[in-house]
mmCIF file of N, CA and C in Angstrom:
data_model
loop_
_atom_site.group_PDB
_atom_site.id
_atom_site.type_symbol
_atom_site.label_atom_id
_atom_site.label_comp_id
_atom_site.label_asym_id
_atom_site.label_seq_id
_atom_site.Cartn_x
_atom_site.Cartn_y
_atom_site.Cartn_z
ATOM 1 N N MET A 7 -124.544 -172.947 -67.953
ATOM 2 C CA MET A 7 -124.947 -171.704 -68.568
ATOM 3 C C MET A 7 -125.662 -172.013 -69.877
ATOM 4 N N THR A 8 -126.719 -171.282 -70.098
ATOM 5 C CA THR A 8 -127.502 -171.542 -71.306
ATOM 6 C C THR A 8 -126.927 -170.760 -72.480
ATOM 7 N N ASP A 9 -127.090 -171.346 -73.646
ATOM 8 C CA ASP A 9 -126.653 -170.663 -74.859
ATOM 9 C C ASP A 9 -127.705 -169.638 -75.254
ATOM 10 N N ILE A 10 -127.254 -168.456 -75.585
ATOM 11 C CA ILE A 10 -128.153 -167.380 -75.965
ATOM 12 C C ILE A 10 -127.910 -167.075 -77.431
ATOM 13 N N ASN A 11 -128.995 -166.933 -78.170
ATOM 14 C CA ASN A 11 -128.873 -166.519 -79.560
ATOM 15 C C ASN A 11 -128.879 -164.995 -79.567
ATOM 16 N N TRP A 12 -127.699 -164.416 -79.598
ATOM 17 C CA TRP A 12 -127.541 -162.975 -79.485
ATOM 18 C C TRP A 12 -128.173 -162.223 -80.648
ATOM 19 N N ASP A 13 -128.248 -162.851 -81.784
ATOM 20 C CA ASP A 13 -128.806 -162.204 -82.969
ATOM 21 C C ASP A 13 -130.306 -161.971 -82.858
ATOM 22 N N GLU A 14 -130.986 -162.732 -82.026
ATOM 23 C CA GLU A 14 -132.440 -162.602 -81.892
ATOM 24 C C GLU A 14 -132.850 -161.558 -80.847
ATOM 25 N N LEU A 15 -131.901 -161.068 -80.070
ATOM 26 C CA LEU A 15 -132.228 -160.112 -79.016
ATOM 27 C C LEU A 15 -132.346 -158.694 -79.571
ATOM 28 N N SER A 16 -133.243 -157.932 -78.985
ATOM 29 C CA SER A 16 -133.404 -156.541 -79.403
ATOM 30 C C SER A 16 -132.309 -155.699 -78.753
ATOM 31 N N LEU A 17 -132.183 -154.482 -79.242
ATOM 32 C CA LEU A 17 -131.191 -153.573 -78.681
ATOM 33 C C LEU A 17 -131.499 -153.306 -77.213
ATOM 34 N N GLU A 18 -132.757 -153.160 -76.875
ATOM 35 C CA GLU A 18 -133.156 -152.923 -75.487
ATOM 36 C C GLU A 18 -132.759 -154.105 -74.594
ATOM 37 N N ASP A 19 -132.976 -155.331 -75.088
ATOM 38 C CA ASP A 19 -132.589 -156.524 -74.328
ATOM 39 C C ASP A 19 -131.074 -156.581 -74.126
ATOM 40 N N LEU A 20 -130.335 -156.266 -75.183
ATOM 41 C CA LEU A 20 -128.878 -156.290 -75.088
ATOM 42 C C LEU A 20 -128.369 -155.248 -74.090
ATOM 43 N N LYS A 21 -128.966 -154.056 -74.101
ATOM 44 C CA LYS A 21 -128.556 -153.018 -73.153
ATOM 45 C C LYS A 21 -128.898 -153.411 -71.717
ATOM 46 N N THR A 22 -130.019 -154.070 -71.533
ATOM 47 C CA THR A 22 -130.397 -154.542 -70.191
ATOM 48 C C THR A 22 -129.398 -155.573 -69.702
ATOM 49 N N ILE A 23 -129.027 -156.487 -70.559
ATOM 50 C CA ILE A 23 -128.030 -157.503 -70.202
ATOM 51 C C ILE A 23 -126.698 -156.837 -69.885
ATOM 52 N N GLN A 24 -126.310 -155.864 -70.698
ATOM 53 C CA GLN A 24 -125.049 -155.155 -70.478
ATOM 54 C C GLN A 24 -125.061 -154.450 -69.125
ATOM 55 N N LYS A 25 -126.173 -153.782 -68.796
ATOM 56 C CA LYS A 25 -126.284 -153.066 -67.526
ATOM 57 C C LYS A 25 -126.180 -154.026 -66.349
ATOM 58 N N LYS A 26 -126.881 -155.160 -66.458
ATOM 59 C CA LYS A 26 -126.852 -156.156 -65.380
ATOM 60 C C LYS A 26 -125.453 -156.764 -65.237
ATOM 61 N N ALA A 27 -124.792 -157.018 -66.364
ATOM 62 C CA ALA A 27 -123.445 -157.593 -66.319
ATOM 63 C C ALA A 27 -122.451 -156.609 -65.709
ATOM 64 N N THR A 28 -122.564 -155.341 -66.062
ATOM 65 C CA THR A 28 -121.669 -154.325 -65.503
ATOM 66 C C THR A 28 -121.851 -154.230 -63.994
ATOM 67 N N LYS A 29 -123.094 -154.252 -63.541
ATOM 68 C CA LYS A 29 -123.366 -154.196 -62.105
ATOM 69 C C LYS A 29 -122.842 -155.448 -61.403
ATOM 70 N N ALA A 30 -123.046 -156.604 -62.014
ATOM 71 C CA ALA A 30 -122.571 -157.856 -61.415
ATOM 72 C C ALA A 30 -121.044 -157.862 -61.309
ATOM 73 N N ILE A 31 -120.376 -157.348 -62.319
ATOM 74 C CA ILE A 31 -118.908 -157.294 -62.308
ATOM 75 C C ILE A 31 -118.421 -156.369 -61.198
ATOM 76 N N SER A 32 -119.042 -155.197 -61.073
ATOM 77 C CA SER A 32 -118.574 -154.249 -60.057
ATOM 78 C C SER A 32 -118.843 -154.775 -58.650
ATOM 79 N N THR A 33 -119.972 -155.432 -58.412
ATOM 80 C CA THR A 33 -120.223 -155.985 -57.077
ATOM 81 C C THR A 33 -119.296 -157.157 -56.795
ATOM 82 N N PHE A 34 -118.976 -157.940 -57.810
ATOM 83 C CA PHE A 34 -118.033 -159.041 -57.641
ATOM 84 C C PHE A 34 -116.661 -158.497 -57.260
ATOM 85 N N GLN A 35 -116.208 -157.458 -57.966
ATOM 86 C CA GLN A 35 -114.907 -156.863 -57.674
ATOM 87 C C GLN A 35 -114.877 -156.243 -56.282
ATOM 88 N N ALA A 36 -115.961 -155.583 -55.892
ATOM 89 C CA ALA A 36 -116.017 -154.975 -54.558
ATOM 90 C C ALA A 36 -115.962 -156.054 -53.482
ATOM 91 N N ARG A 37 -116.658 -157.147 -53.690
ATOM 92 C CA ARG A 37 -116.654 -158.248 -52.728
ATOM 93 C C ARG A 37 -115.263 -158.859 -52.611
ATOM 94 N N LYS A 38 -114.606 -159.067 -53.735
ATOM 95 C CA LYS A 38 -113.255 -159.634 -53.726
ATOM 96 C C LYS A 38 -112.258 -158.669 -53.066
ATOM 97 N N ARG A 39 -112.436 -157.364 -53.307
ATOM 98 C CA ARG A 39 -111.570 -156.359 -52.697
ATOM 99 C C ARG A 39 -111.721 -156.388 -51.179
ATOM 100 N N LYS A 40 -112.975 -156.495 -50.698
ATOM 101 C CA LYS A 40 -113.217 -156.571 -49.257
ATOM 102 C C LYS A 40 -112.594 -157.822 -48.663
ATOM 103 N N GLU A 41 -112.730 -158.935 -49.363
ATOM 104 C CA GLU A 41 -112.150 -160.200 -48.883
ATOM 105 C C GLU A 41 -110.627 -160.090 -48.804
ATOM 106 N N ALA A 42 -110.016 -159.505 -49.817
ATOM 107 C CA ALA A 42 -108.558 -159.354 -49.826
ATOM 108 C C ALA A 42 -108.107 -158.429 -48.703
ATOM 109 N N LEU A 43 -108.817 -157.331 -48.505
ATOM 110 C CA LEU A 43 -108.469 -156.402 -47.433
ATOM 111 C C LEU A 43 -108.603 -157.062 -46.068
ATOM 112 N N ALA A 44 -109.673 -157.822 -45.873
ATOM 113 C CA ALA A 44 -109.865 -158.522 -44.598
ATOM 114 C C ALA A 44 -108.743 -159.528 -44.363
ATOM 115 N N ALA A 45 -108.336 -160.234 -45.414
ATOM 116 C CA ALA A 45 -107.268 -161.219 -45.274
ATOM 117 C C ALA A 45 -105.936 -160.544 -44.927
ATOM 118 N N VAL A 46 -105.652 -159.430 -45.564
ATOM 119 C CA VAL A 46 -104.402 -158.718 -45.300
ATOM 120 C C VAL A 46 -104.423 -158.130 -43.888
ATOM 121 N N GLU A 47 -105.555 -157.565 -43.473
ATOM 122 C CA GLU A 47 -105.673 -157.013 -42.122
ATOM 123 C C GLU A 47 -105.512 -158.112 -41.079
ATOM 124 N N ALA A 48 -106.100 -159.283 -41.339
ATOM 125 C CA ALA A 48 -105.990 -160.404 -40.409
ATOM 126 C C ALA A 48 -104.540 -160.864 -40.293
ATOM 127 N N LYS A 49 -103.841 -160.937 -41.419
ATOM 128 C CA LYS A 49 -102.438 -161.360 -41.395
ATOM 129 C C LYS A 49 -101.583 -160.340 -40.654
ATOM 130 N N ALA A 50 -101.838 -159.056 -40.875
ATOM 131 C CA ALA A 50 -101.094 -158.018 -40.175
ATOM 132 C C ALA A 50 -101.364 -158.106 -38.671
ATOM 133 N N ALA A 51 -102.618 -158.302 -38.285
ATOM 134 C CA ALA A 51 -102.969 -158.424 -36.872
ATOM 135 C C ALA A 51 -102.333 -159.661 -36.254
ATOM 136 N N GLU A 52 -102.279 -160.732 -37.018
ATOM 137 C CA GLU A 52 -101.660 -161.977 -36.559
ATOM 138 C C GLU A 52 -100.179 -161.751 -36.227
ATOM 139 N N MET A 53 -99.563 -160.831 -36.954
ATOM 140 C CA MET A 53 -98.147 -160.541 -36.741
ATOM 141 C C MET A 53 -97.944 -159.356 -35.789
ATOM 142 N N GLY A 54 -99.047 -158.839 -35.238
ATOM 143 C CA GLY A 54 -98.959 -157.790 -34.236
ATOM 144 C C GLY A 54 -98.942 -156.369 -34.767
ATOM 145 N N PHE A 55 -99.439 -156.165 -35.951
ATOM 146 C CA PHE A 55 -99.446 -154.837 -36.554
ATOM 147 C C PHE A 55 -100.844 -154.464 -36.998
ATOM 148 N N ALA A 56 -101.050 -153.166 -37.116
ATOM 149 C CA ALA A 56 -102.245 -152.670 -37.800
ATOM 150 C C ALA A 56 -101.836 -152.449 -39.253
ATOM 151 N N LEU A 57 -102.761 -152.629 -40.157
ATOM 152 C CA LEU A 57 -102.442 -152.485 -41.578
ATOM 153 C C LEU A 57 -101.917 -151.082 -41.887
ATOM 154 N N GLY A 58 -102.487 -150.066 -41.247
ATOM 155 C CA GLY A 58 -102.032 -148.697 -41.458
ATOM 156 C C GLY A 58 -100.574 -148.493 -41.064
ATOM 157 N N GLU A 59 -100.128 -149.222 -40.035
ATOM 158 C CA GLU A 59 -98.730 -149.111 -39.623
ATOM 159 C C GLU A 59 -97.798 -149.641 -40.713
ATOM 160 N N LEU A 60 -98.212 -150.683 -41.368
ATOM 161 C CA LEU A 60 -97.372 -151.304 -42.391
ATOM 162 C C LEU A 60 -97.368 -150.534 -43.704
ATOM 163 N N THR A 61 -98.492 -149.909 -44.013
ATOM 164 C CA THR A 61 -98.584 -149.191 -45.282
ATOM 165 C C THR A 61 -98.200 -147.730 -45.160
ATOM 166 N N GLY A 62 -98.068 -147.249 -43.930
ATOM 167 C CA GLY A 62 -97.730 -145.848 -43.728
ATOM 168 C C GLY A 62 -98.928 -144.933 -43.849
ATOM 169 N N ALA A 63 -100.113 -145.501 -43.897
ATOM 170 C CA ALA A 63 -101.318 -144.684 -44.001
ATOM 171 C C ALA A 63 -101.626 -144.067 -42.647
ATOM 172 N N SER A 64 -101.973 -142.809 -42.665
ATOM 173 C CA SER A 64 -102.320 -142.152 -41.411
ATOM 174 C C SER A 64 -103.820 -142.244 -41.197
ATOM 175 N N LYS A 65 -104.224 -142.120 -39.954
ATOM 176 C CA LYS A 65 -105.646 -142.211 -39.638
ATOM 177 C C LYS A 65 -106.362 -140.910 -39.936
ATOM 178 N N THR A 66 -105.636 -139.807 -40.023
ATOM 179 C CA THR A 66 -106.271 -138.539 -40.341
ATOM 180 C C THR A 66 -106.356 -138.399 -41.853
ATOM 181 N N LYS A 67 -107.419 -137.804 -42.307
ATOM 182 C CA LYS A 67 -107.619 -137.671 -43.743
ATOM 183 C C LYS A 67 -106.917 -136.462 -44.314
ATOM 184 N N GLY A 68 -106.470 -135.584 -43.472
ATOM 185 C CA GLY A 68 -105.782 -134.402 -43.952
ATOM 186 C C GLY A 68 -105.777 -133.359 -42.857
ATOM 187 N N SER A 69 -104.886 -132.452 -42.983
ATOM 188 C CA SER A 69 -104.831 -131.408 -41.972
ATOM 189 C C SER A 69 -105.372 -130.121 -42.564
ATOM 190 N N LYS A 70 -105.954 -129.334 -41.698
ATOM 191 C CA LYS A 70 -106.476 -128.047 -42.122
ATOM 192 C C LYS A 70 -105.327 -127.064 -42.237
ATOM 193 N N ALA A 71 -105.354 -126.289 -43.271
ATOM 194 C CA ALA A 71 -104.331 -125.263 -43.444
ATOM 195 C C ALA A 71 -104.638 -124.107 -42.493
ATOM 196 N N PRO A 72 -103.613 -123.492 -41.943
ATOM 197 C CA PRO A 72 -103.857 -122.350 -41.061
ATOM 198 C C PRO A 72 -104.360 -121.159 -41.877
ATOM 199 N N PRO A 73 -105.157 -120.301 -41.269
ATOM 200 C CA PRO A 73 -105.642 -119.134 -42.008
ATOM 201 C C PRO A 73 -104.503 -118.204 -42.384
ATOM 202 N N LYS A 74 -104.583 -117.659 -43.569
ATOM 203 C CA LYS A 74 -103.542 -116.775 -44.084
ATOM 204 C C LYS A 74 -104.047 -115.328 -44.178
ATOM 205 N N TYR A 75 -105.347 -115.162 -44.390
ATOM 206 C CA TYR A 75 -105.945 -113.848 -44.552
ATOM 207 C C TYR A 75 -107.075 -113.671 -43.546
ATOM 208 N N CYS A 76 -107.293 -112.426 -43.126
ATOM 209 C CA CYS A 76 -108.438 -112.154 -42.261
ATOM 210 C C CYS A 76 -109.122 -110.872 -42.706
ATOM 211 N N HIS A 77 -110.388 -110.781 -42.376
ATOM 212 C CA HIS A 77 -111.207 -109.619 -42.699
ATOM 213 C C HIS A 77 -110.631 -108.405 -41.964
ATOM 214 N N PRO A 78 -110.509 -107.262 -42.628
ATOM 215 C CA PRO A 78 -109.892 -106.102 -41.988
ATOM 216 C C PRO A 78 -110.676 -105.588 -40.774
ATOM 217 N N ASP A 79 -111.988 -105.727 -40.758
ATOM 218 C CA ASP A 79 -112.804 -105.227 -39.654
ATOM 219 C C ASP A 79 -113.224 -106.314 -38.677
ATOM 220 N N ASN A 80 -113.251 -107.555 -39.133
ATOM 221 C CA ASN A 80 -113.693 -108.663 -38.287
ATOM 222 C C ASN A 80 -112.653 -109.771 -38.354
ATOM 223 N N PRO A 81 -111.676 -109.808 -37.438
ATOM 224 C CA PRO A 81 -110.604 -110.808 -37.499
ATOM 225 C C PRO A 81 -111.080 -112.251 -37.338
ATOM 226 N N ALA A 82 -112.322 -112.449 -36.929
ATOM 227 C CA ALA A 82 -112.846 -113.802 -36.810
ATOM 228 C C ALA A 82 -113.111 -114.423 -38.189
ATOM 229 N N MET A 83 -113.264 -113.574 -39.183
ATOM 230 C CA MET A 83 -113.488 -114.065 -40.554
ATOM 231 C C MET A 83 -112.127 -114.270 -41.201
ATOM 232 N N THR A 84 -111.768 -115.527 -41.448
ATOM 233 C CA THR A 84 -110.460 -115.845 -42.019
ATOM 234 C C THR A 84 -110.602 -116.687 -43.270
ATOM 235 N N TRP A 85 -109.497 -116.789 -43.994
ATOM 236 C CA TRP A 85 -109.429 -117.612 -45.203
ATOM 237 C C TRP A 85 -108.019 -118.157 -45.326
ATOM 238 N N THR A 86 -107.899 -119.416 -45.731
ATOM 239 C CA THR A 86 -106.595 -120.064 -45.832
ATOM 240 C C THR A 86 -105.830 -119.675 -47.093
ATOM 241 N N GLY A 87 -106.535 -119.121 -48.061
ATOM 242 C CA GLY A 87 -105.900 -118.811 -49.343
ATOM 243 C C GLY A 87 -106.083 -119.944 -50.336
ATOM 244 N N ARG A 88 -106.790 -120.977 -49.906
ATOM 245 C CA ARG A 88 -107.065 -122.125 -50.781
ATOM 246 C C ARG A 88 -108.536 -122.121 -51.171
ATOM 247 N N GLY A 89 -108.819 -122.626 -52.324
ATOM 248 C CA GLY A 89 -110.213 -122.720 -52.759
ATOM 249 C C GLY A 89 -110.750 -121.375 -53.205
ATOM 250 N N ARG A 90 -112.074 -121.286 -53.248
ATOM 251 C CA ARG A 90 -112.726 -120.065 -53.708
ATOM 252 C C ARG A 90 -112.517 -118.938 -52.708
ATOM 253 N N GLN A 91 -112.371 -117.757 -53.239
ATOM 254 C CA GLN A 91 -112.241 -116.593 -52.374
ATOM 255 C C GLN A 91 -113.590 -116.295 -51.725
ATOM 256 N N PRO A 92 -113.582 -116.024 -50.428
ATOM 257 C CA PRO A 92 -114.834 -115.610 -49.794
ATOM 258 C C PRO A 92 -115.275 -114.248 -50.336
ATOM 259 N N ASN A 93 -116.539 -113.958 -50.184
ATOM 260 C CA ASN A 93 -117.070 -112.688 -50.692
ATOM 261 C C ASN A 93 -116.381 -111.493 -50.047
ATOM 262 N N TRP A 94 -116.036 -111.602 -48.771
ATOM 263 C CA TRP A 94 -115.388 -110.465 -48.115
ATOM 264 C C TRP A 94 -114.024 -110.164 -48.734
ATOM 265 N N VAL A 95 -113.330 -111.193 -49.238
ATOM 266 C CA VAL A 95 -112.045 -110.973 -49.917
ATOM 267 C C VAL A 95 -112.296 -110.284 -51.253
ATOM 268 N N LYS A 96 -113.269 -110.770 -51.998
ATOM 269 C CA LYS A 96 -113.591 -110.156 -53.291
ATOM 270 C C LYS A 96 -113.995 -108.699 -53.108
ATOM 271 N N ASP A 97 -114.824 -108.436 -52.073
ATOM 272 C CA ASP A 97 -115.267 -107.062 -51.817
ATOM 273 C C ASP A 97 -114.096 -106.158 -51.444
ATOM 274 N N ALA A 98 -113.197 -106.650 -50.594
ATOM 275 C CA ALA A 98 -112.055 -105.848 -50.165
ATOM 276 C C ALA A 98 -111.158 -105.502 -51.350
ATOM 277 N N VAL A 99 -110.901 -106.469 -52.220
ATOM 278 C CA VAL A 99 -110.056 -106.239 -53.397
ATOM 279 C C VAL A 99 -110.751 -105.270 -54.349
ATOM 280 N N ALA A 100 -112.064 -105.413 -54.493
ATOM 281 C CA ALA A 100 -112.811 -104.510 -55.372
ATOM 282 C C ALA A 100 -112.813 -103.074 -54.837
ATOM 283 N N ASN A 101 -112.691 -102.937 -53.528
ATOM 284 C CA ASN A 101 -112.683 -101.603 -52.910
ATOM 285 C C ASN A 101 -111.278 -101.042 -52.730
ATOM 286 N N GLY A 102 -110.301 -101.611 -53.416
ATOM 287 C CA GLY A 102 -108.971 -101.031 -53.438
ATOM 288 C C GLY A 102 -107.947 -101.663 -52.508
ATOM 289 N N LYS A 103 -108.329 -102.632 -51.697
ATOM 290 C CA LYS A 103 -107.355 -103.298 -50.819
ATOM 291 C C LYS A 103 -106.557 -104.301 -51.654
ATOM 292 N N SER A 104 -105.328 -104.544 -51.229
ATOM 293 C CA SER A 104 -104.531 -105.577 -51.883
ATOM 294 C C SER A 104 -104.580 -106.836 -51.017
ATOM 295 N N MET A 105 -104.191 -107.941 -51.575
ATOM 296 C CA MET A 105 -104.158 -109.187 -50.812
ATOM 297 C C MET A 105 -103.165 -109.071 -49.650
ATOM 298 N N ASP A 106 -102.109 -108.298 -49.842
ATOM 299 C CA ASP A 106 -101.129 -108.091 -48.766
ATOM 300 C C ASP A 106 -101.753 -107.381 -47.573
ATOM 301 N N ASP A 107 -102.724 -106.498 -47.836
ATOM 302 C CA ASP A 107 -103.406 -105.795 -46.750
ATOM 303 C C ASP A 107 -104.226 -106.745 -45.890
ATOM 304 N N LEU A 108 -104.629 -107.880 -46.454
ATOM 305 C CA LEU A 108 -105.477 -108.835 -45.747
ATOM 306 C C LEU A 108 -104.675 -109.933 -45.043
ATOM 307 N N LEU A 109 -103.356 -109.954 -45.272
ATOM 308 C CA LEU A 109 -102.531 -110.993 -44.655
ATOM 309 C C LEU A 109 -102.592 -110.920 -43.135
ATOM 310 N N ILE A 110 -102.618 -112.090 -42.497
ATOM 311 C CA ILE A 110 -102.590 -112.133 -41.030
ATOM 312 C C ILE A 110 -101.195 -111.794 -40.542
ATOM 313 N N VAL A 111 -100.174 -112.429 -41.114
ATOM 314 C CA VAL A 111 -98.778 -112.155 -40.752
ATOM 315 C C VAL A 111 -98.162 -111.390 -41.904
ATOM 316 N N LYS A 112 -97.719 -110.197 -41.626
ATOM 317 C CA LYS A 112 -97.143 -109.378 -42.710
ATOM 318 C C LYS A 112 -95.650 -109.427 -42.671
#
């Protein structure tokens, strides 16, 4: 490795070096992470297991929540009660309906 006289570099040069070093570090870490994961998966397979079986990780990323509310006139329009309220829910509440009126199971 060559010696660099850091005092002679401009701010732009230093920022460029910093950006390149940050990128090199993150790619190095990602490569090492992949190597470690491959080694662990290989060892698990060697012993007759899938890595997910040993860690308890499921293959599904999540389950959908069942719908909790439905549109009073169009039952095909539903909402789980999670996330942003659909416009039809906002409109119904603005027109005097309560959330209980929109429940699928009362």
